[in-house]
Amino acid sequence: MLRLFRRRPVARAVAWLTLLALLPVHLSCQSFYRTRGKEISTSSLTALASSKVFILHQGNLTWQLISPRLNGDMLEGVKGELYPTLAQYDNAPLDGKSKRYKMVDSKVVLNLVHVYISDYQLHDSQQVSIPISSIQRIDLVEKDTNKTTASYLLGGTAITVGVLAVIAIIIALTKSSCPFVYASDGQGYHFVGEAYGGAIFAPLERDDYMPLPQLRPQDGEYRLKLTNELKERQYTDVAELWVVDHAPGTQVLLDQRGGVHTLGQLQAPTRARTASGADCAAQLQAADHNVFLFNEELPAATANGVTLAFAKPAQAASPARLVLRAQNSLWLDYLYGEFAKKFGASYAQWAEHEKQVPAAKLNQWLQAQSMPLSVYVETARGWQLVEHIPLVGSLAARDLVVPIDLSQVAGSEVRIKVETGFMFWELDYAALDTSPEQLTSLEKYAPLSALDEKSTDQRAALAAADGQPLRQLHQGTEVSLVYPAKPAITGTQRTAFFHARGYYEHIREYQGVPNLPELYSFRKPGRLVEFSKEKYRETTHELQLTAMRP
């Protein structure tokens, strides 16, 4: 049955039938929120105190901490009563549940953080001091995007949401992707993300460094899984666990070359403007799923972008570190599928030819079509390209770090531009760290065992980049990876990353003759951007016509 539903005509029919069934249900749109546990550390408290409203919970008592600030190992502020709007949202949803909120209260609700404490000290004028050691839990309020989007679709009020919902259904049934990575937290495996995204031909084989925030040791071991769950062939040449021991209260990320970077004083952008001048700073202040979609209707093949402005301290370290939380859109998955369909029955022949094309030429085409997330910095000589960030997949957001050379940046402000094609990426968060890098210790581990679905040990295939990869050639294949979990260096905390190197190939069985005139048009730089806008308008028009039918 699943094989039947994965056929694209059937998937499209299911998508539209589902939409038709939902459109007549005229419910008012509802928004939902939930909470997400936040690390208890000086860095997270400092960041939250500068931008969030604190609701304190001690047993059955609930109150607001006004003007929160961190003073050494103490969270300080003024104890106050909850004002009326806050009082409606003083009980945070627990156990993964969601609660409704009024749209007029969105700026209040989505700005809350719930702090659960065991003790505090009360001083004069209601001044309080809370030892960090007495903080039991921190819950950050965020929008429940899935549930809210479902409500919007049922209400039939947002064409854009409807378009994306239709595409999401199609992609869910027909999606191709890169290998799925799962990490064990000691209780079970959790999906983390997709490895070496966009490396769809052998010449595009590349290294990928995926953060593993969910990973926890179990019986002295770290455990991961690498799976093939889609219609593709996957070739993984390296599967290492990298662990970084670093100072408590700092965050660590790896850049796309495997360089280690510490983050201790992240600052939000002072301004964030789209190409048309719209202000989107609020969307990028926190990783809250309130994403910037790169969806402005700009002329022709113009890439979409956002320009970020950050304060540049007098003693700013160089390179600074730009941090982005981003992922590819489901729309890009759909779009590439529509492009590939134009090869018809000749798709396999074209794919075979692409295996012989040099990587530089393939990457040049990807960049000319604005598929990567491109980062620029403004210098005295104008905008300078810093990095092309390769695709990371559409099923999970990724924390990314890009070193920014400030030696050619004059003045007290750093301006950074992030660009991509129309609706190719989703950007959830942006920040810059200009503090000095801290000392770290990096260890790299090959797997202790790597058992595939047939219990065959694949360690030799995954231990080194030797051109003899693990081959996962059909759906349902997986490899279970085990790594040593040695104790962290005394006085440090540990962050883990999955280093994978590989590529994958789509399996397609299209029919018909290739549409050569349209395929030739994609030789032009920016054609995929134009194609994206055309398909979006076409899908929007179909959705509007569907909504108007009795």
PDB file of N, CA and C in Angstrom, residues 211-212 242-246 250-253 493-497:
ATOM      1  N   PRO A 211      25.710  18.344  14.422  1.00  0.00           N
ATOM      2  CA  PRO A 211      25.590  18.377  15.889  1.00  0.00           C
ATOM      3  C   PRO A 211      24.645  17.289  16.381  1.00  0.00           C
ATOM      4  N   LEU A 212      24.957  16.717  17.548  1.00  0.00           N
ATOM      5  CA  LEU A 212      24.144  15.646  18.126  1.00  0.00           C
ATOM      6  C   LEU A 212      23.679  16.033  19.529  1.00  0.00           C
ATOM      7  N   TRP A 242      32.842  12.684  16.632  1.00  0.00           N
ATOM      8  CA  TRP A 242      33.784  13.694  17.125  1.00  0.00           C
ATOM      9  C   TRP A 242      33.210  14.258  18.421  1.00  0.00           C
ATOM     10  N   VAL A 243      34.024  14.303  19.465  1.00  0.00           N
ATOM     11  CA  VAL A 243      33.581  14.879  20.731  1.00  0.00           C
ATOM     12  C   VAL A 243      34.523  16.022  21.111  1.00  0.00           C
ATOM     13  N   VAL A 244      33.932  17.111  21.541  1.00  0.00           N
ATOM     14  CA  VAL A 244      34.683  18.305  21.918  1.00  0.00           C
ATOM     15  C   VAL A 244      34.420  18.595  23.391  1.00  0.00           C
ATOM     16  N   ASP A 245      35.469  18.617  24.192  1.00  0.00           N
ATOM     17  CA  ASP A 245      35.372  19.045  25.585  1.00  0.00           C
ATOM     18  C   ASP A 245      35.719  20.525  25.651  1.00  0.00           C
ATOM     19  N   HIS A 246      34.875  21.305  26.335  1.00  0.00           N
ATOM     20  CA  HIS A 246      35.048  22.753  26.332  1.00  0.00           C
ATOM     21  C   HIS A 246      34.562  23.328  27.657  1.00  0.00           C
ATOM     22  N   THR A 250      29.747  27.566  27.572  1.00  0.00           N
ATOM     23  CA  THR A 250      29.990  27.917  26.177  1.00  0.00           C
ATOM     24  C   THR A 250      29.331  26.881  25.272  1.00  0.00           C
ATOM     25  N   GLN A 251      29.046  27.292  24.054  1.00  0.00           N
ATOM     26  CA  GLN A 251      28.513  26.392  23.039  1.00  0.00           C
ATOM     27  C   GLN A 251      29.610  26.129  22.029  1.00  0.00           C
ATOM     28  N   VAL A 252      29.573  24.968  21.391  1.00  0.00           N
ATOM     29  CA  VAL A 252      30.571  24.624  20.381  1.00  0.00           C
ATOM     30  C   VAL A 252      29.857  24.169  19.117  1.00  0.00           C
ATOM     31  N   LEU A 253      30.340  24.637  17.961  1.00  0.00           N
ATOM     32  CA  LEU A 253      29.858  24.170  16.665  1.00  0.00           C
ATOM     33  C   LEU A 253      31.056  23.927  15.752  1.00  0.00           C
ATOM     34  N   GLN A 493      32.547  20.503  29.801  1.00  0.00           N
ATOM     35  CA  GLN A 493      31.356  19.827  29.322  1.00  0.00           C
ATOM     36  C   GLN A 493      31.613  19.369  27.903  1.00  0.00           C
ATOM     37  N   ARG A 494      30.785  18.444  27.433  1.00  0.00           N
ATOM     38  CA  ARG A 494      31.075  17.776  26.160  1.00  0.00           C
ATOM     39  C   ARG A 494      29.965  18.021  25.142  1.00  0.00           C
ATOM     40  N   THR A 495      30.382  18.220  23.885  1.00  0.00           N
ATOM     41  CA  THR A 495      29.459  18.328  22.760  1.00  0.00           C
ATOM     42  C   THR A 495      29.903  17.340  21.697  1.00  0.00           C
ATOM     43  N   ALA A 496      28.942  16.596  21.132  1.00  0.00           N
ATOM     44  CA  ALA A 496      29.255  15.545  20.172  1.00  0.00           C
ATOM     45  C   ALA A 496      28.766  15.907  18.775  1.00  0.00           C
ATOM     46  N   PHE A 497      29.474  15.393  17.774  1.00  0.00           N
ATOM     47  CA  PHE A 497      29.133  15.621  16.360  1.00  0.00           C
ATOM     48  C   PHE A 497      29.308  14.321  15.592  1.00  0.00           C
TER      49      PHE A 497
END
